[in-house]
Amino acid sequence: MTQNKPIKKAVFPVAGLGTRFLPATKAIPKELLPIVDRPLIQYAVDEAREAGIEQIIFVTGRGKTAIVEHFDMAFELETTMSERGKDLSVLDATRAIPGDIITVRQQVPMGLGHAIWCARAIVGDDPFAILLPDELMVGEPGCMKQMVEAYNEVGGNLISVLEVPEEEVSSYGVIAPGAQVSDTLTEVTGLVEKPPRAEAPSNKIISGRYILQPEVMRTLENQEKGAGGEIQLTDAMAKMIGSQPFHAVTFAGRRFDCGSKVGFVEATLALALEREDMGAEVRAMAKRLLQD
């Protein structure tokens, strides 16, 4: 049995303009907006590291340099905190190991598929993960670790999926399921983007985490524009079904759509309620607000 090549690289598409959060995102990347006290991008990077990812690849655009700065060492801040006897451990997760963060530019907004293709030289001939920071996935273990564990069993390509009510399927990319390999692992026979409810092949939606083989870059190289006039990753993945193993991992956890304002507020409230240092106060505050 051939051992699967380990997943050590992850691509984070972070070039988006964040227009739905204007004016907050006029000068601050949406990926740095905080859920309680951690930027959205930090949750995704921590999830990748938990899964054994060693190389973080940010696909950025103009005005996104602050994302890289967040993972740099803030010498003045740390020196000042140290002199004042403050605990520096709160910054541990923000310090990248030298050389483990690489950035590439997506000069024109041509879709998710194009953003991933921009990282082709760094990905090379290795399988790699993709994490969409807008999708905040909360679970133990994290979503990507669950996927890596499944990848070690079946290899090939994997996507994370979640089951949603049938009336919601037309808002998402949906898988056409094949054989049920295990309770959480399903063969994928097709991918359909935002199907009408009556035509949806399942209620399992694609949820922002992927493990793909490097051949997808060759497919994206010649990928025609799809929905919205953009190069769609879903279209490129669909072409690979049948030529390589393709499975869906049903994520055991919760998903928050932080690309929407309501989802962002929901994530902030949900995570704050679970915090030992503030959960009780937030719960009492929410009760007061609801009574008003």
Tab-separated table of C-alpha atoms in Angstrom, residues 71-273:
chain	number	residue	atom	x	y	z
A	71	PHE	CA	2.097	37.043	12.549
A	72	ASP	CA	5.371	38.945	12.842
A	73	MET	CA	7.231	39.633	16.087
A	74	ALA	CA	6.176	43.011	17.519
A	75	PHE	CA	9.469	43.936	19.139
A	76	GLU	CA	8.406	47.275	20.644
A	77	LEU	CA	5.140	45.870	22.018
A	78	GLU	CA	6.795	42.800	23.528
A	79	THR	CA	9.641	44.827	25.022
A	80	THR	CA	7.225	47.276	26.628
A	81	MET	CA	5.006	44.497	27.972
A	82	SER	CA	8.015	42.635	29.326
A	83	GLU	CA	9.350	45.736	31.088
A	84	ARG	CA	5.946	46.186	32.728
A	85	GLY	CA	5.850	42.578	33.879
A	86	LYS	CA	2.920	41.615	31.644
A	87	ASP	CA	2.327	38.053	30.431
A	88	LEU	CA	3.505	37.601	26.823
A	89	SER	CA	1.898	34.180	26.353
A	90	VAL	CA	-1.177	35.825	24.826
A	91	LEU	CA	0.995	36.563	21.777
A	92	ASP	CA	2.447	33.062	21.381
A	93	ALA	CA	0.115	31.991	18.549
A	94	THR	CA	0.811	35.211	16.619
A	95	ARG	CA	4.547	34.597	16.272
A	96	ALA	CA	5.343	32.693	13.096
A	97	ILE	CA	8.434	30.524	12.869
A	98	PRO	CA	10.829	32.305	10.483
A	99	GLY	CA	10.166	31.153	6.940
A	100	ASP	CA	6.865	29.372	7.537
A	101	ILE	CA	4.667	32.161	6.135
A	102	ILE	CA	4.801	32.943	2.426
A	103	THR	CA	2.669	35.472	0.554
A	104	VAL	CA	1.731	35.739	-3.098
A	105	ARG	CA	-0.361	38.421	-4.764
A	106	GLN	CA	-3.612	37.986	-6.624
A	107	GLN	CA	-3.425	41.180	-8.662
A	108	VAL	CA	-6.924	40.901	-10.128
A	109	PRO	CA	-10.064	39.538	-8.409
A	110	MET	CA	-10.872	36.616	-10.714
A	111	GLY	CA	-12.397	34.180	-8.234
A	112	LEU	CA	-11.414	31.545	-5.705
A	113	GLY	CA	-10.009	29.186	-8.326
A	114	HIS	CA	-7.720	31.887	-9.639
A	115	ALA	CA	-6.596	32.766	-6.093
A	116	ILE	CA	-5.585	29.162	-5.461
A	117	TRP	CA	-3.798	28.993	-8.824
A	118	CYS	CA	-1.697	32.021	-7.791
A	119	ALA	CA	-0.018	29.766	-5.189
A	120	ARG	CA	0.984	27.099	-7.745
A	121	ALA	CA	4.750	27.741	-7.583
A	122	ILE	CA	4.798	27.304	-3.806
A	123	VAL	CA	2.505	24.282	-3.761
A	124	GLY	CA	4.608	22.578	-6.431
A	125	ASP	CA	4.021	18.837	-6.608
A	126	ASP	CA	2.664	18.480	-3.077
A	127	PRO	CA	-0.893	17.870	-1.930
A	128	PHE	CA	-2.143	20.872	0.025
A	129	ALA	CA	-4.936	22.192	2.194
A	130	ILE	CA	-7.162	25.211	1.601
A	131	LEU	CA	-8.835	27.116	4.426
A	132	LEU	CA	-11.331	29.914	3.782
A	133	PRO	CA	-11.033	32.187	6.839
A	134	ASP	CA	-14.609	33.502	6.434
A	135	GLU	CA	-15.789	30.045	7.453
A	136	LEU	CA	-15.103	29.781	11.180
A	137	MET	CA	-15.137	26.086	12.070
A	138	VAL	CA	-15.306	25.215	15.760
A	139	GLY	CA	-14.756	21.629	16.902
A	140	GLU	CA	-12.490	19.297	18.854
A	141	PRO	CA	-10.397	18.339	17.049
A	142	GLY	CA	-10.582	21.117	14.479
A	143	CYS	CA	-12.049	20.622	11.021
A	144	MET	CA	-8.713	20.381	9.205
A	145	LYS	CA	-7.357	17.824	11.661
A	146	GLN	CA	-10.466	15.707	11.098
A	147	MET	CA	-9.839	15.983	7.357
A	148	VAL	CA	-6.132	15.100	7.601
A	149	GLU	CA	-7.036	11.996	9.615
A	150	ALA	CA	-9.488	10.985	6.869
A	151	TYR	CA	-6.895	11.773	4.174
A	152	ASN	CA	-4.405	9.460	5.847
A	153	GLU	CA	-6.952	6.672	5.338
A	154	VAL	CA	-8.171	7.287	1.775
A	155	GLY	CA	-5.785	9.775	0.138
A	156	GLY	CA	-6.822	11.703	-2.953
A	157	ASN	CA	-8.988	14.817	-2.645
A	158	LEU	CA	-11.275	15.731	0.235
A	159	ILE	CA	-13.725	18.487	1.018
A	160	SER	CA	-15.460	19.251	4.286
A	161	VAL	CA	-19.249	19.176	4.225
A	162	LEU	CA	-22.086	19.957	6.609
A	163	GLU	CA	-25.697	18.851	6.458
A	164	VAL	CA	-28.202	21.705	6.203
A	165	PRO	CA	-32.011	21.816	5.969
A	166	GLU	CA	-33.182	21.087	2.406
A	167	GLU	CA	-34.652	24.573	2.010
A	168	GLU	CA	-31.126	26.049	2.331
A	169	VAL	CA	-29.290	23.971	-0.293
A	170	SER	CA	-29.796	26.484	-3.114
A	171	SER	CA	-27.445	28.905	-1.339
A	172	TYR	CA	-24.405	26.601	-1.397
A	173	GLY	CA	-22.253	24.217	-3.360
A	174	VAL	CA	-23.640	20.706	-2.837
A	175	ILE	CA	-22.101	17.255	-3.316
A	176	ALA	CA	-23.596	14.355	-5.203
A	177	PRO	CA	-22.866	11.473	-2.802
A	178	GLY	CA	-21.664	8.022	-3.760
A	179	ALA	CA	-20.749	5.169	-1.454
A	180	GLN	CA	-20.856	5.798	2.294
A	181	VAL	CA	-17.355	4.787	3.420
A	182	SER	CA	-17.968	5.448	7.136
A	183	ASP	CA	-20.173	7.523	9.399
A	184	THR	CA	-18.295	10.669	8.428
A	185	LEU	CA	-16.732	9.797	5.048
A	186	THR	CA	-18.684	9.824	1.778
A	187	GLU	CA	-17.558	9.246	-1.785
A	188	VAL	CA	-18.179	12.276	-4.016
A	189	THR	CA	-19.510	11.614	-7.529
A	190	GLY	CA	-20.314	15.195	-8.454
A	191	LEU	CA	-20.422	18.820	-7.324
A	192	VAL	CA	-23.291	21.197	-8.019
A	193	GLU	CA	-23.113	24.935	-7.352
A	194	LYS	CA	-26.296	26.429	-5.820
A	195	PRO	CA	-28.804	23.948	-7.237
A	196	PRO	CA	-32.573	24.529	-7.087
A	197	ARG	CA	-33.974	22.731	-4.053
A	198	ALA	CA	-35.814	20.160	-6.169
A	199	GLU	CA	-32.661	19.305	-8.131
A	200	ALA	CA	-30.155	19.155	-5.272
A	201	PRO	CA	-28.427	15.738	-5.155
A	202	SER	CA	-28.052	15.942	-1.341
A	203	ASN	CA	-28.219	18.339	1.596
A	204	LYS	CA	-24.459	18.182	2.191
A	205	ILE	CA	-22.889	21.561	1.477
A	206	ILE	CA	-19.233	22.389	0.830
A	207	SER	CA	-17.985	24.257	3.892
A	208	GLY	CA	-14.713	26.014	3.214
A	209	ARG	CA	-12.037	23.374	3.875
A	210	TYR	CA	-10.263	21.314	1.218
A	211	ILE	CA	-7.379	18.897	0.758
A	212	LEU	CA	-6.415	18.707	-2.908
A	213	GLN	CA	-3.818	17.030	-5.034
A	214	PRO	CA	-1.440	19.294	-7.015
A	215	GLU	CA	-3.069	18.253	-10.302
A	216	VAL	CA	-5.837	20.747	-9.557
A	217	MET	CA	-3.354	23.506	-10.444
A	218	ARG	CA	-3.013	22.077	-13.950
A	219	THR	CA	-6.791	22.011	-14.226
A	220	LEU	CA	-7.066	25.620	-13.028
A	221	GLU	CA	-4.418	26.637	-15.561
A	222	ASN	CA	-6.937	26.131	-18.370
A	223	GLN	CA	-10.145	26.588	-16.401
A	224	GLU	CA	-12.756	28.686	-18.170
A	225	LYS	CA	-14.683	31.339	-16.291
A	226	GLY	CA	-17.779	30.067	-14.525
A	227	ALA	CA	-20.413	31.604	-12.260
A	228	GLY	CA	-20.068	35.361	-11.840
A	229	GLY	CA	-17.508	35.516	-14.666
A	230	GLU	CA	-14.875	34.148	-12.277
A	231	ILE	CA	-12.624	31.088	-12.281
A	232	GLN	CA	-14.376	28.751	-9.855
A	233	LEU	CA	-12.555	26.172	-7.743
A	234	THR	CA	-15.693	24.000	-7.691
A	235	ASP	CA	-15.574	23.679	-11.505
A	236	ALA	CA	-11.933	22.569	-11.428
A	237	MET	CA	-12.597	20.026	-8.667
A	238	ALA	CA	-15.561	18.616	-10.561
A	239	LYS	CA	-13.272	17.823	-13.509
A	240	MET	CA	-11.019	15.751	-11.243
A	241	ILE	CA	-13.806	13.479	-10.014
A	242	GLY	CA	-13.376	10.065	-11.561
A	243	SER	CA	-9.665	10.442	-12.257
A	244	GLN	CA	-8.635	10.589	-8.580
A	245	PRO	CA	-10.251	9.495	-5.296
A	246	PHE	CA	-12.668	12.186	-4.085
A	247	HIS	CA	-14.377	12.123	-0.684
A	248	ALA	CA	-16.350	14.387	1.614
A	249	VAL	CA	-15.749	14.568	5.347
A	250	THR	CA	-18.813	15.491	7.394
A	251	PHE	CA	-17.432	17.913	9.975
A	252	ALA	CA	-18.224	17.079	13.587
A	253	GLY	CA	-18.529	20.614	14.899
A	254	ARG	CA	-20.093	23.988	14.238
A	255	ARG	CA	-19.724	26.390	11.332
A	256	PHE	CA	-20.161	30.144	11.463
A	257	ASP	CA	-20.451	32.116	8.215
A	258	CYS	CA	-18.366	35.129	9.151
A	259	GLY	CA	-18.656	36.492	5.633
A	260	SER	CA	-22.047	37.836	6.716
A	261	LYS	CA	-22.666	40.383	9.451
A	262	VAL	CA	-25.232	38.210	11.200
A	263	GLY	CA	-22.912	35.194	11.112
A	264	PHE	CA	-20.079	37.330	12.468
A	265	VAL	CA	-22.188	38.510	15.393
A	266	GLU	CA	-23.398	34.948	16.015
A	267	ALA	CA	-19.819	33.643	16.133
A	268	THR	CA	-18.755	36.416	18.520
A	269	LEU	CA	-21.645	35.747	20.851
A	270	ALA	CA	-21.308	31.943	20.723
A	271	LEU	CA	-17.577	31.965	21.471
A	272	ALA	CA	-17.926	34.618	24.161
A	273	LEU	CA	-20.580	32.531	25.938
